[in-house]
Amino acid sequence: MIPHINESQNDFDEIDLKYQHQVKKVKWHHRILLNRPLKVIVVLSLVAVVAPLLVYQFCFFTSISLPPSDGYSVGSCLIPRTMRLACGVGSMSEEECHPHCCYDRNLNMCFHRLPSRFSYIMNQPWNENTILQPRIATVPYSFQNSRTKIKLSIDEVSATHMTLTIYDSRNMSFVGNRIYNKDYTYEISSPELNIVVNATQGTIFDTSRGPLIASDNIWEISFKLTNETMYGFGEIPLKLDTTKIIYSRDSELNSIPLIFSKVNGSFHGLLVDINDPTEIYIRPDKQIVVRSITNFGFKLHLFTGPKPQKIMQDVMKITGRNKNWEYWTLGIHICNEVPGLNLTDFISAARAMPYDSHCGNRPIVFNSNQCKDSEISNINTVNEGANLVRSASKKFVPHVSPYIRYIEEDNNEIINATTTQAVNEVIESCKIIPKFEDLMYHLDNFELYKGNIDGYDVVYPEYDLNSTELLDNLWAYDTEFDGLVLENNWPLDVANKTFNGTDLLLPYFNKNFEEAFEHTPQWNLTLVNSTSLYLFKHNQYGNSFASAFRKKVINKPISSSSLFLNGRFAVNRQNVNTSWTDLHKELMAIALGGISGSWLWSSPICGDTNNFNPDNHANLCVKWYLAATYLPLIKIHSKDTPRHPLAFNGTRRAIITGALNRRLGLLPYYYTTLQEGPLLRPMFYQFPESKSLHDINTQFSVGESLIMIPNLQPFQSHVHMWLPPGTWYELWSGLKLKGKEGDPVTLATNEGDFFTAIRGGSILFIKKEATLTAEDTRLTIPFSTIIALECINGNENCHASGKLYVTPNMTLFFEATERNLTLTAEGHDFDPICDWFGGSWTPDLEFFYIYGLADEHNNYDNYRYVSKFTDLCFLMNDDELVVDFLS
């Protein structure tokens, strides 16, 4: 029998139960090892700390390296891939990457630390005489030596304009000006150089401790202008992650390197004043990187604004202003190069077509035997064409290129000379080039360089202000000309290029530069007795050619391609493709060019390249003609296929002719506007306080009173107008547009329409009809006025104002209410209006269109039409003239 206890366990007292056990102390690390949650936390902490260090070491460093021993900033490699700045050429092997840069093994990319170790240092607080020394002895480009003695100069030009110049001080020295009252402050950090410029709106320039590199044929700097929007280089707004090249060529002829930046609703600007080939990269983080093939350095102009108009005014003090233009230059210019197109036949067929000037039989190209007429030099052909144009009462405006064809004098064949002596013999026999030594030569053997254009060998003289004798001899034509269009002067050369030796002379050279150099003379040419490569002079070639002609013809209007920071000439746009996208690009480029200081820009209607197809592009051409109504200058340049109005039929020709006539009618307003500012303007320029309009690039202000809303898509049936502040009316019907500032208003349109609005408070002096030229229209057609009233409290207290520029010594002013128009004159130069035989303006004011009246005062749907003859010559004796609308 199994023994058992009779009493229940519950009967025992707990304190009577005694256990035999031994208590031991548990150490701290055992607690960690035996505590599962704590183990997880410890492991995760170690991973969080060690893993980044391992990634940092083995994924970003090119090698195991210690912090720099110089005591300056270490710099981090932990930079998001989208924010990395290429160190050197960027894509390379790990061995090629500079040891002071970072390397991404996955992308094979070498990039700068942040902050970069490639900086300059000083051993004292900065002043104009401080020598800056490189922190790193070599640069990421071919491991060249860093420039050891560079300086920073700051010139306080005015209260709103300062200049930063970073340059090699071995052969030059600059001392900046100082002024007391200015709208900016700047801070130059030491011992590591960093530049920060502040204005009333905030920070407007900051190098952000990015790289500053200076070495032979490569300088690099990075900076930031804003965290907001930028505009420039033909783009509204400026696109991020894009690269721009400053090197005159067939695709980028006149982009002024000016960037408008926005900070806190205000604007400031930066102008890149670098003559040498330069690459400007707009990064996704809005940092700007400038790399230049230069040995001078950088010159950057900063403008505080705070309005775009003030920036433009400051820029024009640098670039100058074109003052050699006349009223007729705002008309229509035509040039035909179509094979088989006879000028006599064209002039006969175009008797009823409005145009003002023509280039003659063909553009002018200089030849080595200009002193003798030949099949190629065509001296007689040019003279005959000029006479035909003048006999049709049009202006003769030839197109001229800067290069010279070489032709054997005896048999009119191209010279096949292999030595300078052979060419000199031909030149001597013709005796036309007194400065023949100023031509381009190969650097390696100093043989004469011959480019190729249209299958001909050509050479390139260097033009300067002493080239008058050269031009006199080259100009072998008997006829006078009324103006000039200088073209192909980047200059053009379609010969095959070689880029051998770029690795020896150009440590930084990429596809962007190769494409830019493609249709220009060989990059490594030189002049006799010159050690400077051609590429360093290339960007100034167009300026030199234009300036040489200006000295030859002082008072004639000149339009030129390839101008660099030169607003003293009208701009000739070239090589524009025929597409809807290119039409939009042209409008943006002209608008930005105008507010950058070049007010007179021409645009080839329907483009001027060989991609024009009359069947596919007919509707686009009609829209381009309608857009040209509102451009500063226009030209119709037909090369392989006609695109002048006579090339179209039926309704299309009627619409095109009507657009050209409408342009001639608007010229009094354009002529007045261009005395004080650009014609075509972006919205952010005209309405800087309307933030909702800043990024709009589908409508443009035309002066202060008009807005044009183009059709930029095929078969577009409507457009959207984003309303600026104030009251707006449809220009030709007087329909009042309803909405608040910034609201989009949808407006119907069609293939033959181009919507235009007029600002309330404006008076527009126009010609409702037109004759065959701008000057005839101005002289013979009576004035009409469109009065767009701005009314307060309904239709009470309405007003409008405007003016008409007549001569530098007289301007007419107009003030209107809902009841009358009052005219006054400032100045007393009435001869252009009132001289019956020698005048240039009609004195007749006859037709009035008043918008904004109450319905009971209108005699048309949306406006009141009044016809009252008024002689402006009465202002010679009376202080004012008053026209009553309601009587």
Short mmCIF file of C-alpha atoms in Angstrom, two decimals, residues 307-603:
data_model
loop_
_atom_site.label_atom_id
_atom_site.label_comp_id
_atom_site.label_asym_id
_atom_site.label_seq_id
_atom_site.Cartn_x
_atom_site.Cartn_y
_atom_site.Cartn_z
CA LYS A 307 12.26 94.63 -60.67
CA PRO A 308 13.24 93.14 -64.03
CA GLN A 309 13.09 96.56 -65.66
CA LYS A 310 15.84 97.85 -63.39
CA ILE A 311 17.97 94.79 -64.19
CA MET A 312 17.55 95.50 -67.92
CA GLN A 313 18.58 99.13 -67.45
CA ASP A 314 21.74 98.08 -65.61
CA VAL A 315 22.59 95.50 -68.26
CA MET A 316 22.23 98.07 -71.05
CA LYS A 317 24.90 100.21 -69.39
CA ILE A 318 27.25 97.32 -70.19
CA THR A 319 25.96 96.25 -73.61
CA GLY A 320 24.96 99.64 -75.01
CA ARG A 321 21.86 100.52 -76.99
CA ASN A 322 21.15 100.49 -80.70
CA LYS A 323 20.31 104.00 -81.92
CA ASN A 324 20.99 103.60 -85.66
CA TRP A 325 17.57 102.54 -86.86
CA GLU A 326 14.73 104.18 -88.71
CA TYR A 327 10.96 103.85 -88.94
CA TRP A 328 11.07 101.78 -92.15
CA THR A 329 13.24 99.11 -90.50
CA LEU A 330 10.16 98.05 -88.48
CA GLY A 331 8.49 97.06 -91.75
CA ILE A 332 8.83 93.82 -93.74
CA HIS A 333 12.19 92.63 -95.09
CA ILE A 334 12.42 89.93 -97.78
CA CYS A 335 15.35 87.91 -99.06
CA ASN A 336 15.11 85.15 -101.68
CA GLU A 337 17.77 82.54 -102.38
CA VAL A 338 15.49 80.04 -104.10
CA PRO A 339 17.21 78.58 -107.19
CA GLY A 340 15.57 79.81 -110.38
CA LEU A 341 13.57 82.57 -108.67
CA ASN A 342 13.92 85.64 -110.88
CA LEU A 343 13.95 88.97 -109.00
CA THR A 344 12.26 90.82 -111.87
CA ASP A 345 9.40 88.35 -111.89
CA PHE A 346 9.06 88.52 -108.10
CA ILE A 347 8.92 92.31 -108.02
CA SER A 348 6.35 92.32 -110.78
CA ALA A 349 4.16 89.74 -109.02
CA ALA A 350 4.53 91.50 -105.64
CA ARG A 351 3.28 94.91 -106.76
CA ALA A 352 0.28 94.66 -104.41
CA MET A 353 2.16 92.96 -101.57
CA PRO A 354 3.32 95.05 -98.60
CA TYR A 355 7.07 94.95 -97.96
CA ASP A 356 9.74 97.55 -97.30
CA SER A 357 13.13 96.14 -98.24
CA HIS A 358 14.78 93.37 -100.23
CA CYS A 359 18.27 91.83 -100.31
CA GLY A 360 18.50 91.89 -104.11
CA ASN A 361 19.40 89.04 -106.43
CA ARG A 362 21.33 87.09 -103.79
CA PRO A 363 23.29 87.55 -100.57
CA ILE A 364 26.82 88.93 -100.93
CA VAL A 365 29.85 86.73 -100.40
CA PHE A 366 33.28 88.33 -100.83
CA ASN A 367 35.73 86.78 -103.29
CA SER A 368 39.46 87.01 -103.82
CA ASN A 369 38.90 88.66 -107.19
CA GLN A 370 36.28 91.19 -106.13
CA CYS A 371 37.94 93.72 -108.42
CA LYS A 372 36.71 91.72 -111.42
CA ASP A 373 33.22 90.47 -112.28
CA SER A 374 32.91 86.73 -112.68
CA GLU A 375 30.35 84.00 -112.52
CA ILE A 376 31.03 83.53 -108.82
CA SER A 377 31.74 87.07 -107.63
CA ASN A 378 28.61 88.38 -109.42
CA ILE A 379 29.44 92.05 -108.99
CA ASN A 380 27.18 93.03 -111.86
CA THR A 381 24.44 90.71 -110.61
CA VAL A 382 24.47 92.42 -107.20
CA ASN A 383 24.39 95.88 -108.81
CA GLU A 384 21.52 94.91 -111.10
CA GLY A 385 19.54 93.50 -108.18
CA ALA A 386 20.00 96.69 -106.20
CA ASN A 387 18.72 98.75 -109.11
CA LEU A 388 15.66 96.53 -109.49
CA VAL A 389 14.81 96.86 -105.81
CA ARG A 390 15.15 100.65 -105.89
CA SER A 391 13.11 100.93 -109.06
CA ALA A 392 10.27 99.25 -107.13
CA SER A 393 10.57 102.02 -104.46
CA LYS A 394 11.93 99.56 -101.89
CA LYS A 395 15.02 99.73 -99.73
CA PHE A 396 18.09 97.73 -100.75
CA VAL A 397 19.35 95.77 -97.73
CA PRO A 398 21.91 93.14 -98.80
CA HIS A 399 22.94 90.17 -96.69
CA VAL A 400 26.71 89.94 -96.20
CA SER A 401 28.92 87.13 -94.86
CA PRO A 402 32.41 87.67 -93.42
CA TYR A 403 34.42 84.91 -95.09
CA ILE A 404 36.22 85.22 -98.45
CA ARG A 405 36.08 82.75 -101.32
CA TYR A 406 39.36 82.27 -103.15
CA ILE A 407 39.03 82.07 -106.91
CA GLU A 408 41.74 81.64 -109.57
CA GLU A 409 41.85 84.95 -111.40
CA ASP A 410 42.55 83.52 -114.85
CA ASN A 411 39.99 80.71 -115.02
CA ASN A 412 37.62 81.56 -112.16
CA GLU A 413 38.33 78.29 -110.41
CA ILE A 414 38.85 77.88 -106.73
CA ILE A 415 42.44 78.34 -105.70
CA ASN A 416 44.04 75.08 -104.81
CA ALA A 417 47.02 76.74 -103.13
CA THR A 418 49.03 74.83 -100.61
CA THR A 419 51.30 77.68 -99.62
CA THR A 420 50.77 81.21 -98.48
CA GLN A 421 52.96 82.45 -101.35
CA ALA A 422 50.63 81.03 -104.00
CA VAL A 423 47.62 82.72 -102.47
CA ASN A 424 49.54 85.97 -101.99
CA GLU A 425 50.37 86.05 -105.69
CA VAL A 426 46.68 85.99 -106.58
CA ILE A 427 45.87 88.61 -103.97
CA GLU A 428 48.70 90.84 -105.18
CA SER A 429 47.51 90.60 -108.78
CA CYS A 430 44.05 91.75 -107.71
CA LYS A 431 45.32 94.11 -105.00
CA ILE A 432 42.33 94.04 -102.74
CA ILE A 433 43.51 92.71 -99.39
CA PRO A 434 46.06 95.03 -97.81
CA LYS A 435 46.07 93.10 -94.49
CA PHE A 436 46.28 89.60 -95.84
CA GLU A 437 48.42 88.50 -92.91
CA ASP A 438 45.38 88.78 -90.62
CA LEU A 439 43.94 85.44 -91.66
CA MET A 440 43.61 82.20 -89.77
CA TYR A 441 46.32 79.55 -89.97
CA HIS A 442 46.86 76.02 -88.78
CA LEU A 443 48.66 75.95 -85.46
CA ASP A 444 50.96 73.02 -86.26
CA ASN A 445 52.42 74.14 -89.61
CA PHE A 446 51.11 77.71 -90.04
CA GLU A 447 49.59 76.87 -93.40
CA LEU A 448 46.64 78.93 -94.48
CA TYR A 449 43.38 77.51 -93.11
CA LYS A 450 40.63 77.00 -95.65
CA GLY A 451 37.13 76.20 -94.54
CA ASN A 452 34.30 74.97 -96.71
CA ILE A 453 30.94 76.56 -97.51
CA ASP A 454 28.66 75.42 -100.34
CA GLY A 455 31.53 73.43 -101.83
CA TYR A 456 33.91 76.41 -101.97
CA ASP A 457 37.15 76.94 -100.11
CA VAL A 458 36.98 80.02 -97.94
CA VAL A 459 39.36 81.88 -95.64
CA TYR A 460 38.59 84.00 -92.62
CA PRO A 461 40.04 87.46 -92.05
CA GLU A 462 40.22 88.93 -88.60
CA TYR A 463 38.08 92.05 -88.56
CA ASP A 464 38.81 94.92 -86.23
CA LEU A 465 38.27 98.65 -86.10
CA ASN A 466 41.18 99.12 -88.51
CA SER A 467 39.53 96.99 -91.20
CA THR A 468 38.00 99.93 -93.10
CA GLU A 469 40.54 99.66 -95.91
CA LEU A 470 39.91 95.93 -96.18
CA LEU A 471 36.14 96.45 -96.42
CA ASP A 472 36.57 99.27 -98.95
CA ASN A 473 38.45 96.93 -101.23
CA LEU A 474 36.11 94.02 -100.68
CA TRP A 475 33.08 96.21 -101.37
CA ALA A 476 33.40 96.28 -105.16
CA TYR A 477 29.78 97.22 -105.83
CA ASP A 478 28.68 100.47 -107.44
CA THR A 479 25.34 100.71 -105.72
CA GLU A 480 24.57 102.28 -102.36
CA PHE A 481 22.67 100.33 -99.75
CA ASP A 482 20.08 101.42 -97.19
CA GLY A 483 20.98 98.93 -94.51
CA LEU A 484 22.87 95.69 -93.95
CA VAL A 485 22.15 92.23 -92.60
CA LEU A 486 25.37 90.57 -91.43
CA GLU A 487 24.90 86.82 -91.41
CA ASN A 488 26.88 83.59 -90.90
CA ASN A 489 29.39 85.52 -88.82
CA TRP A 490 29.87 83.12 -85.93
CA PRO A 491 31.61 82.40 -88.54
CA LEU A 492 30.26 79.49 -90.58
CA ASP A 493 32.47 76.59 -91.67
CA VAL A 494 31.04 73.18 -92.61
CA ALA A 495 34.40 71.50 -93.27
CA ASN A 496 35.03 68.29 -91.36
CA LYS A 497 36.65 69.01 -88.02
CA THR A 498 39.23 67.04 -86.12
CA PHE A 499 39.53 67.20 -82.37
CA ASN A 500 42.94 65.60 -82.11
CA GLY A 501 45.01 67.20 -79.42
CA THR A 502 42.12 68.30 -77.27
CA ASP A 503 43.46 66.08 -74.50
CA LEU A 504 46.81 67.87 -74.70
CA LEU A 505 45.52 71.45 -74.78
CA LEU A 506 41.98 71.20 -73.41
CA PRO A 507 41.73 69.17 -70.20
CA TYR A 508 37.94 69.54 -70.24
CA PHE A 509 36.23 68.79 -73.56
CA ASN A 510 32.96 66.96 -74.04
CA LYS A 511 30.12 66.37 -76.49
CA ASN A 512 28.59 69.76 -75.74
CA PHE A 513 31.71 71.57 -76.90
CA GLU A 514 32.24 69.21 -79.82
CA GLU A 515 28.74 69.97 -81.14
CA ALA A 516 29.30 73.70 -80.61
CA PHE A 517 32.58 73.59 -82.57
CA GLU A 518 31.12 71.56 -85.45
CA HIS A 519 30.13 74.38 -87.85
CA THR A 520 32.77 76.90 -86.83
CA PRO A 521 36.43 77.15 -87.90
CA GLN A 522 38.81 74.59 -86.42
CA TRP A 523 39.18 75.28 -82.70
CA ASN A 524 43.01 75.25 -82.58
CA LEU A 525 43.72 77.76 -85.35
CA THR A 526 45.81 80.83 -84.77
CA LEU A 527 46.88 84.09 -86.43
CA VAL A 528 50.36 84.81 -87.69
CA ASN A 529 52.59 86.07 -84.87
CA SER A 530 49.95 85.12 -82.34
CA THR A 531 50.17 82.51 -79.61
CA SER A 532 46.47 82.67 -78.79
CA LEU A 533 44.20 79.91 -80.06
CA TYR A 534 41.26 80.87 -82.25
CA LEU A 535 38.72 79.46 -79.82
CA PHE A 536 39.55 82.26 -77.34
CA LYS A 537 38.57 84.88 -79.94
CA HIS A 538 35.62 83.11 -81.48
CA ASN A 539 32.84 84.67 -79.41
CA GLN A 540 34.02 88.17 -80.34
CA TYR A 541 34.17 87.51 -84.10
CA GLY A 542 30.61 88.68 -84.77
CA ASN A 543 31.18 91.85 -82.74
CA SER A 544 34.37 92.60 -84.68
CA PHE A 545 32.70 92.13 -88.06
CA ALA A 546 29.74 94.33 -87.09
CA SER A 547 31.97 97.03 -85.58
CA ALA A 548 34.14 97.13 -88.69
CA PHE A 549 31.06 97.75 -90.85
CA ARG A 550 29.76 100.34 -88.39
CA LYS A 551 32.95 102.33 -88.90
CA LYS A 552 32.48 102.06 -92.65
CA VAL A 553 28.77 103.00 -92.63
CA ILE A 554 28.11 105.18 -89.63
CA ASN A 555 24.44 106.03 -90.03
CA LYS A 556 23.01 102.96 -91.75
CA PRO A 557 20.94 100.41 -89.79
CA ILE A 558 22.84 97.15 -89.32
CA SER A 559 21.40 93.85 -88.19
CA SER A 560 23.91 91.18 -87.18
CA SER A 561 24.12 87.58 -86.09
CA SER A 562 26.44 86.31 -83.35
CA LEU A 563 26.57 89.38 -81.18
CA PHE A 564 28.12 88.84 -77.76
CA LEU A 565 26.99 91.26 -75.02
CA ASN A 566 26.54 93.90 -77.70
CA GLY A 567 23.27 95.80 -77.83
CA ARG A 568 24.50 98.41 -80.33
CA PHE A 569 23.17 96.49 -83.32
CA ALA A 570 19.88 94.89 -84.21
CA VAL A 571 19.90 91.10 -83.86
CA ASN A 572 19.60 88.91 -86.94
CA ARG A 573 18.14 85.51 -86.06
CA GLN A 574 19.25 82.61 -88.27
CA ASN A 575 18.84 78.87 -88.66
CA VAL A 576 15.36 78.63 -87.20
CA ASN A 577 13.57 75.39 -88.01
CA THR A 578 9.96 75.33 -89.15
CA SER A 579 7.92 73.74 -86.37
CA TRP A 580 5.32 74.70 -83.79
CA THR A 581 7.92 74.18 -81.08
CA ASP A 582 10.36 76.53 -82.78
CA LEU A 583 7.69 79.21 -83.14
CA HIS A 584 7.19 79.05 -79.37
CA LYS A 585 10.96 79.09 -78.78
CA GLU A 586 11.33 82.16 -80.99
CA LEU A 587 8.72 84.07 -79.03
CA MET A 588 10.42 83.26 -75.73
CA ALA A 589 13.91 84.03 -77.08
CA ILE A 590 12.84 87.39 -78.50
CA ALA A 591 10.97 88.34 -75.34
CA LEU A 592 13.92 87.45 -73.10
CA GLY A 593 16.37 89.05 -75.51
CA GLY A 594 14.38 92.27 -75.44
CA ILE A 595 14.31 92.55 -71.67
CA SER A 596 18.03 91.71 -71.63
CA GLY A 597 18.74 94.90 -73.54
CA SER A 598 18.54 93.92 -77.23
CA TRP A 599 15.26 95.57 -78.17
CA LEU A 600 15.49 95.01 -81.94
CA TRP A 601 15.40 91.31 -82.84
CA SER A 602 14.45 89.96 -86.25
CA SER A 603 12.85 86.57 -86.69
#
